[in-house]
Coordinates of C-alpha atoms in Angstrom, one line a residue:
M1 CA 0.0 0.0 0.0
T2 CA 1.2 3.5 -0.9
Q3 CA 2.0 5.4 2.3
R4 CA -0.7 7.8 3.3
I5 CA 0.1 11.3 4.5
D6 CA 0.8 11.3 8.2
K7 CA -1.7 13.2 10.3
A8 CA 1.1 14.7 12.4
F9 CA 2.6 16.1 9.2
I10 CA -0.7 17.7 8.3
A11 CA -0.9 19.2 11.8
E12 CA 2.6 20.5 11.6
Q13 CA 2.0 22.3 8.3
N14 CA -1.3 23.7 9.7
E15 CA 0.4 25.1 12.7
K16 CA 2.5 27.4 10.5
L17 CA -0.6 28.8 8.8
M18 CA -3.1 28.9 11.7
P19 CA -2.2 32.4 13.1
G20 CA -3.0 34.0 9.7
V21 CA -6.1 31.9 9.2
Q22 CA -7.3 32.8 12.7
E23 CA -6.8 36.5 12.0
D24 CA -8.7 36.3 8.7
Y25 CA -11.4 34.2 10.3
D26 CA -11.9 36.7 13.1
A27 CA -12.1 39.6 10.6
L28 CA -14.7 37.7 8.5
A29 CA -16.6 36.9 11.6
R30 CA -16.9 40.6 12.4
K31 CA -18.0 41.4 8.9
L32 CA -20.7 38.7 8.8
A33 CA -21.9 39.7 12.3
R34 CA -22.8 43.1 10.9
Q35 CA -25.2 41.1 8.6
D36 CA -26.5 39.1 11.5
I37 CA -24.7 36.0 10.3
D38 CA -23.1 33.7 12.9
I39 CA -19.8 32.5 11.3
E40 CA -19.7 29.5 13.6
Q41 CA -23.0 28.2 12.2
I42 CA -21.7 28.6 8.6
T43 CA -18.4 26.9 9.5
Q44 CA -20.3 23.9 11.0
K45 CA -22.3 23.7 7.8
A46 CA -19.1 23.8 5.8
A47 CA -17.7 21.0 7.9
E48 CA -20.7 18.8 7.3
F49 CA -20.7 19.3 3.5
Q50 CA -19.7 16.3 1.4
V51 CA -19.1 15.8 -2.3
A52 CA -18.1 12.3 -3.6
V53 CA -15.0 11.6 -5.7
P54 CA -15.2 9.5 -8.8
S55 CA -12.9 6.5 -8.8
W56 CA -12.1 7.1 -12.5
G57 CA -11.1 10.7 -11.7
T58 CA -7.9 9.5 -9.9
G59 CA -6.3 8.5 -13.1
T60 CA -5.2 10.6 -16.0
G61 CA -8.0 11.1 -18.6
G62 CA -7.4 11.7 -22.3
T63 CA -8.9 12.9 -25.5
R64 CA -9.9 11.3 -28.8
F65 CA -6.3 11.9 -29.9
A66 CA -4.1 10.9 -27.1
R67 CA -3.6 10.2 -23.4
F68 CA -0.5 11.4 -21.5
P69 CA -0.3 9.2 -18.4
G70 CA 1.2 10.6 -15.2
T71 CA 3.5 9.0 -12.8
G72 CA 2.2 6.8 -10.0
E73 CA -1.2 6.4 -11.5
P74 CA -3.5 3.9 -9.7
R75 CA -3.7 0.6 -11.7
N76 CA -6.8 -0.8 -10.0
I77 CA -9.7 0.1 -7.6
F78 CA -7.6 -0.6 -4.5
E79 CA -5.0 1.9 -5.5
K80 CA -7.7 4.4 -6.6
L81 CA -9.1 4.1 -3.1
E82 CA -5.6 4.9 -1.6
D83 CA -5.6 8.1 -3.6
C84 CA -9.2 8.9 -2.6
A85 CA -8.2 8.5 1.0
V86 CA -5.5 11.1 0.6
I87 CA -7.9 13.5 -1.0
N88 CA -10.3 13.1 1.9
D89 CA -7.5 13.3 4.5
L90 CA -6.5 16.7 3.2
S91 CA -9.9 18.1 2.1
Q92 CA -12.2 16.5 4.7
C93 CA -15.2 16.8 2.4
T94 CA -14.8 13.8 0.1
Q95 CA -15.4 10.7 2.2
A96 CA -17.5 8.9 -0.4
V97 CA -16.2 7.2 -3.6
S98 CA -18.3 6.5 -6.7
P99 CA -17.2 3.4 -8.6
H100 CA -17.6 2.6 -12.3
F101 CA -18.3 -1.0 -13.4
P102 CA -16.8 -3.0 -15.0
W103 CA -13.7 -0.8 -14.7
D104 CA -13.7 -1.3 -10.9
K105 CA -15.0 -4.9 -10.8
V106 CA -13.2 -7.3 -8.4
D107 CA -13.6 -11.0 -7.6
D108 CA -14.2 -10.4 -3.9
F109 CA -16.4 -7.4 -3.0
T110 CA -16.2 -8.3 0.7
E111 CA -12.5 -7.7 0.5
L112 CA -13.1 -4.4 -1.4
K113 CA -15.6 -3.3 1.3
G114 CA -13.1 -4.1 4.0
F115 CA -10.4 -2.2 2.3
S116 CA -12.5 0.9 2.0
D117 CA -13.7 0.6 5.6
N118 CA -10.0 0.5 6.7
L119 CA -9.5 3.8 4.8
E120 CA -12.6 5.3 6.4
L121 CA -14.2 5.7 3.0
T122 CA -17.8 5.0 2.0
W123 CA -19.4 4.2 -1.3
D124 CA -21.6 6.6 -3.3
S125 CA -23.6 5.9 -6.5
I126 CA -22.8 2.9 -8.7
N127 CA -22.1 3.8 -12.3
S128 CA -22.8 1.2 -15.0
N129 CA -20.9 1.1 -18.3
T130 CA -22.8 0.1 -21.5
F131 CA -21.2 2.7 -23.7
Q132 CA -18.3 0.5 -24.7
D133 CA -17.7 -3.1 -25.5
Q134 CA -15.6 -5.1 -23.1
P135 CA -13.1 -7.8 -24.1
G136 CA -14.8 -10.9 -25.2
Q137 CA -18.3 -9.3 -25.1
E138 CA -20.8 -11.5 -27.0
H139 CA -23.2 -8.8 -28.2
S140 CA -22.0 -5.3 -29.2
F141 CA -23.1 -1.9 -28.0
K142 CA -21.9 -0.2 -31.1
Y143 CA -25.4 0.7 -32.1
G144 CA -26.7 1.3 -28.6
S145 CA -27.3 -0.6 -25.4
L146 CA -30.6 -0.3 -23.6
S147 CA -32.2 1.0 -26.8
N148 CA -30.4 -1.2 -29.3
T149 CA -32.5 -2.8 -32.0
S150 CA -31.0 -6.1 -31.1
E151 CA -32.8 -7.7 -28.2
A152 CA -29.7 -9.7 -27.3
S153 CA -27.7 -6.5 -26.8
R154 CA -30.4 -4.9 -24.8
E155 CA -30.6 -8.0 -22.5
L156 CA -26.8 -7.9 -22.0
A157 CA -27.0 -4.2 -21.0
I158 CA -29.9 -4.9 -18.6
A159 CA -28.0 -7.8 -17.1
H160 CA -24.9 -5.6 -16.5
N161 CA -27.0 -3.0 -14.6
L162 CA -28.5 -5.7 -12.5
D163 CA -25.0 -6.9 -11.7
C164 CA -24.1 -3.3 -10.7
I165 CA -27.0 -3.3 -8.2
K166 CA -25.7 -6.6 -6.7
W167 CA -22.2 -5.2 -6.4
G168 CA -23.5 -1.9 -5.0
E169 CA -25.4 -3.8 -2.3
A170 CA -22.2 -5.5 -1.3
L171 CA -20.5 -2.2 -0.9
G172 CA -23.3 -0.4 0.9
S173 CA -24.4 1.9 -1.9
K174 CA -28.0 2.9 -2.5
V175 CA -27.9 4.5 -5.9
L176 CA -27.5 3.2 -9.4
T177 CA -26.6 5.9 -12.0
V178 CA -27.4 5.0 -15.6
W179 CA -25.9 6.9 -18.6
V180 CA -26.0 5.5 -22.1
G181 CA -24.4 6.8 -25.2
D182 CA -27.3 5.5 -27.3
G183 CA -28.3 7.6 -30.3
S184 CA -27.6 8.1 -34.0
N185 CA -25.0 9.8 -36.1
H186 CA -27.0 10.3 -39.3
P187 CA -30.6 11.5 -40.0
G188 CA -32.9 8.6 -40.6
Q189 CA -30.5 6.1 -38.9
S190 CA -32.8 5.7 -35.9
H191 CA -36.6 6.0 -35.3
F192 CA -36.7 8.4 -32.4
Q193 CA -39.9 7.1 -30.7
R194 CA -39.1 3.4 -31.1
A195 CA -35.6 3.9 -29.7
F196 CA -37.0 5.7 -26.7
E197 CA -39.7 3.0 -26.2
R198 CA -36.9 0.3 -26.2
Y199 CA -34.9 2.4 -23.7
L200 CA -37.9 2.7 -21.4
E201 CA -38.7 -1.0 -21.7
S202 CA -35.2 -1.9 -20.7
M203 CA -35.1 0.6 -17.8
K204 CA -38.3 -0.7 -16.4
K205 CA -36.7 -4.2 -16.1
I206 CA -33.8 -2.7 -14.2
Y207 CA -36.1 -0.5 -12.1
A208 CA -38.1 -3.5 -11.0
E209 CA -35.0 -5.0 -9.4
L210 CA -34.0 -2.0 -7.4
P211 CA -34.0 -2.6 -3.6
S212 CA -36.7 -0.7 -1.8
D213 CA -34.3 1.8 -0.3
W214 CA -32.4 2.5 -3.6
E215 CA -32.8 5.3 -6.2
M216 CA -32.0 5.2 -9.9
H217 CA -30.4 8.3 -11.3
I218 CA -30.8 8.9 -15.0
E219 CA -28.0 10.9 -16.6
H220 CA -28.6 12.9 -19.8
K221 CA -26.1 14.2 -22.4
M222 CA -26.7 16.3 -25.4
F223 CA -24.2 14.6 -27.7
E224 CA -21.3 12.2 -27.9
P225 CA -20.7 9.5 -29.0
A226 CA -24.0 10.0 -30.9
F227 CA -23.6 13.3 -32.7
Y228 CA -27.0 13.6 -34.5
S229 CA -29.5 12.4 -31.9
T230 CA -29.2 11.1 -28.4
V231 CA -31.9 9.0 -26.7
I232 CA -31.7 10.8 -23.3
Q233 CA -30.4 14.1 -24.7
D234 CA -31.6 16.7 -22.2
W235 CA -33.5 17.2 -18.9
G236 CA -36.8 17.0 -20.7
S237 CA -36.3 13.4 -21.9
N238 CA -34.6 12.7 -18.5
I239 CA -37.5 13.8 -16.4
L240 CA -40.1 12.1 -18.7
A241 CA -38.2 8.8 -18.3
A242 CA -38.0 9.3 -14.5
M243 CA -41.7 10.1 -14.3
E244 CA -42.5 7.0 -16.4
L245 CA -40.4 4.7 -14.2
G246 CA -41.6 5.7 -10.8
D247 CA -40.7 7.5 -7.5
K248 CA -37.3 5.9 -7.1
A249 CA -36.2 7.2 -10.5
K250 CA -34.7 10.7 -10.5
S251 CA -32.7 13.0 -12.9
L252 CA -28.9 13.5 -12.5
V253 CA -27.5 16.8 -13.7
D254 CA -24.0 16.8 -15.2
L255 CA -22.9 20.4 -15.7
G256 CA -21.1 19.6 -19.0
H257 CA -24.0 17.7 -20.6
H258 CA -26.2 20.6 -21.7
A259 CA -26.4 22.8 -24.8
P260 CA -24.3 26.0 -24.6
N261 CA -25.8 28.8 -22.6
V262 CA -28.6 26.7 -21.1
N263 CA -29.9 28.0 -17.8
I264 CA -28.8 25.0 -15.6
E265 CA -29.9 26.6 -12.3
M266 CA -33.5 26.9 -13.6
I267 CA -33.4 23.3 -14.6
V268 CA -32.3 22.4 -11.1
S269 CA -35.2 24.4 -9.7
R270 CA -37.7 22.6 -11.9
L271 CA -36.3 19.2 -10.9
I272 CA -36.5 20.2 -7.2
Q273 CA -40.1 21.4 -7.6
F274 CA -41.2 18.0 -9.0
K275 CA -39.1 15.9 -6.6
K276 CA -37.0 14.6 -9.4
L277 CA -33.5 15.9 -8.6
G278 CA -31.3 13.0 -8.0
G279 CA -27.9 14.5 -7.9
F280 CA -25.0 16.2 -9.7
H281 CA -21.8 15.5 -11.6
F282 CA -19.8 18.7 -11.0
N283 CA -17.3 19.8 -13.6
D284 CA -16.9 22.8 -15.9
S285 CA -16.8 23.2 -19.7
K286 CA -16.0 25.7 -22.4
Y287 CA -17.1 24.0 -25.6
G288 CA -19.0 20.8 -24.7
D289 CA -18.5 17.9 -22.3
D290 CA -15.0 19.1 -21.4
D291 CA -15.0 17.6 -17.9
L292 CA -12.7 20.5 -16.6
D293 CA -12.1 21.2 -13.0
S294 CA -15.2 22.4 -11.2
G295 CA -15.6 26.1 -11.0
S296 CA -12.5 26.7 -13.1
L297 CA -14.4 28.6 -15.8
H298 CA -17.9 29.4 -14.5
P299 CA -17.8 29.8 -10.7
Y300 CA -20.8 32.2 -10.7
Q301 CA -23.0 29.6 -12.5
Q302 CA -21.9 27.0 -9.9
F303 CA -22.9 29.5 -7.2
L304 CA -26.2 30.2 -8.8
I305 CA -26.9 26.4 -8.8
F306 CA -26.2 26.3 -5.1
N307 CA -28.4 29.3 -4.6
E308 CA -31.3 27.0 -5.7
L309 CA -30.0 24.1 -3.6
V310 CA -29.7 26.1 -0.5
D311 CA -33.1 27.7 -1.1
A312 CA -34.6 24.2 -1.2
E313 CA -32.8 23.4 2.1
Y314 CA -34.2 26.6 3.6
R315 CA -37.7 25.9 2.5
N316 CA -37.5 22.2 3.7
Q317 CA -38.8 21.1 0.4
E318 CA -40.2 17.6 0.3
G319 CA -38.1 14.9 -1.5
F320 CA -35.0 17.1 -1.5
G321 CA -31.7 15.3 -0.8
P322 CA -29.5 15.2 -3.9
G323 CA -26.1 13.5 -4.1
Y324 CA -23.1 15.6 -5.0
L325 CA -20.3 14.0 -7.1
L326 CA -17.3 15.3 -9.0
D327 CA -17.0 14.0 -12.6
Q328 CA -13.8 15.2 -14.4
S329 CA -11.1 14.2 -16.7
H330 CA -7.6 15.4 -15.8
N331 CA -5.4 15.5 -18.8
V332 CA -2.5 17.9 -17.8
T333 CA -2.8 18.1 -14.0
D334 CA -2.2 15.7 -11.1
P335 CA -5.7 14.2 -10.6
I336 CA -5.3 14.4 -6.8
E337 CA -4.7 18.1 -6.9
S338 CA -7.5 18.8 -9.4
L339 CA -10.0 16.8 -7.3
M340 CA -9.0 18.6 -4.1
N341 CA -9.3 21.9 -5.9
S342 CA -12.7 21.0 -7.3
A343 CA -14.0 19.7 -4.0
A344 CA -13.1 23.1 -2.4
S345 CA -14.7 25.0 -5.2
V346 CA -18.0 23.2 -4.9
Q347 CA -17.8 23.6 -1.1
R348 CA -17.1 27.3 -1.6
S349 CA -20.2 27.8 -3.7
Y350 CA -22.3 26.0 -1.1
V351 CA -20.9 28.2 1.7
A352 CA -21.3 31.4 -0.2
A353 CA -24.9 30.5 -0.9
L354 CA -25.5 30.1 2.8
L355 CA -24.7 33.8 3.2
I356 CA -27.8 34.9 1.3
N357 CA -30.5 36.4 3.4
R358 CA -33.5 34.5 2.0
E359 CA -36.2 36.7 3.4
T360 CA -34.5 39.8 2.1
L361 CA -34.1 38.2 -1.4
Y362 CA -37.8 37.1 -1.4
G363 CA -38.8 40.7 -0.6
Y364 CA -36.8 42.1 -3.6
Q365 CA -38.3 39.3 -5.8
D366 CA -41.8 40.0 -4.7
S367 CA -41.4 43.8 -5.3
N368 CA -39.7 43.2 -8.7
D369 CA -36.6 45.0 -7.6
A370 CA -34.2 43.4 -10.1
I371 CA -31.1 45.3 -9.2
M372 CA -31.3 44.7 -5.5
A373 CA -32.2 41.0 -6.0
S374 CA -29.3 40.5 -8.3
N375 CA -26.9 42.4 -5.9
T376 CA -28.1 40.3 -3.0
L377 CA -26.7 37.3 -4.9
K378 CA -23.6 39.0 -6.1
N379 CA -22.7 40.3 -2.6
A380 CA -22.7 36.8 -1.3
F381 CA -20.8 35.4 -4.2
I382 CA -17.9 38.0 -4.0
T383 CA -17.5 37.4 -0.2
D384 CA -14.2 35.6 0.3
V385 CA -15.2 32.5 2.4
S386 CA -11.7 31.0 2.3
P387 CA -11.2 31.4 6.1
I388 CA -14.4 29.4 6.7
L389 CA -13.2 26.6 4.4
Q390 CA -9.7 26.6 5.9
M391 CA -11.0 26.6 9.5
A392 CA -13.5 23.8 8.8
R393 CA -10.8 21.6 7.3
A394 CA -8.3 22.3 10.1
R395 CA -10.9 21.5 12.8
K396 CA -11.6 18.2 11.2
G397 CA -7.9 17.3 10.9
G398 CA -7.6 18.3 7.2
A399 CA -5.1 20.6 5.6
I400 CA -5.5 24.4 5.6
D401 CA -3.7 24.3 2.3
P402 CA -4.3 20.9 0.8
I403 CA -2.2 21.2 -2.3
A404 CA 0.8 22.6 -0.5
V405 CA 0.7 19.8 2.1
Y406 CA 0.2 17.2 -0.6
R407 CA 3.3 18.4 -2.6
A408 CA 5.4 18.7 0.5
S409 CA 4.5 15.1 1.5
G410 CA 6.1 13.5 -1.5
Y411 CA 3.1 11.3 -1.9
R412 CA 3.2 11.2 -5.8
A413 CA 6.8 10.3 -5.8
S414 CA 6.2 7.5 -3.4
A415 CA 3.3 6.3 -5.5
A416 CA 5.5 6.3 -8.6
K417 CA 7.9 3.9 -7.0
E418 CA 5.2 1.5 -5.8
R419 CA 3.1 1.7 -9.0
P420 CA 5.1 1.1 -12.1
S421 CA 3.1 1.8 -15.3
S422 CA 0.9 -1.0 -16.5
G423 CA 0.9 0.5 -20.0
H424 CA -2.8 1.3 -19.9
S425 CA -5.2 3.7 -18.2
G426 CA -6.0 2.9 -14.6
S427 CA -9.0 5.2 -14.7
G428 CA -10.8 3.2 -17.4
I429 CA -11.2 6.2 -19.6
V430 CA -9.8 6.1 -23.1

């Protein structure tokens, strides 16, 4: 096992920074007090916040052209968990891991569960993979999986999802996330309605086998690998499918899976309103499904999404309890650093949204005061909540400056010695 970062080392690094953090924290506390905000209540909320890490995100991603592997990449799910443990040790907001099957399939799931327990990690949503053929696969998914015209291919895709439920039960998960790349690349290639009918028929068979306390999260994507039409292409098809399947089926929102300039925060509001918001895949994008680090390009959009989420918390909306997960591809950065950065970015948006005075905002909305309503949001967004995040991490034993501690620890160099390259992607991607 690759050596984890010693807690005493983290504490030693924190001690050097704590005087400055305390000074900034006290100053922010006084500023917030003038707005009748108790910083300690916000800090407690920050400490409770969690966003899951994708197992595949710990490895280097790639593009349609090439992949440039990094040193010390995890070669299997056990090594991925080691990296996930380091991310959580430093960030203290990423205790759960979301696996992808069959990339992360093992022979003994009891052993895997014990391994994660020893690392004090839990398991989030289970992701099935029917968007690529596996070695020796009898029936191809080239022309779709759950919506394939071939019944044999559909049945194979259904069976895989049922296996994922079984494996998830062994790990203690309670969510199955289903994304399919089904669609068409040429006009006329596929009959839109019949393809959607086949998809729903297949999903109903999977839904029928869900344990009573599980949810099924449906993930939509506008394009890729189908570039003309996609079976579950947007939140409209997504929520229609979820409503057709039943109460345990909900919609998952991946920030990179929408058409350009779509108002994602309003989509989130609609899904909350109809009790169909299952969760999120947080990332960022410039052109399409770029899977960039969360908040790296559009932090205000991310904040506006959390404005809707915190509003639902404030209103105690029925059926509200989405899962938060990072979903990224790290092509030129150390995946551990990117995931820690992204976790902090998502946490920052949540904390900033907590600063909004809801009743004041409602008053401006009801009186149609556009400027003051907008400024209420912007004033919360531009407030630097870094001292809150730093204090929350430090109090839980995490790192005030996660990336600095990670680099000083030499973890990546240690991993490189223990994990010689296997010659293929450990993440499963590309």
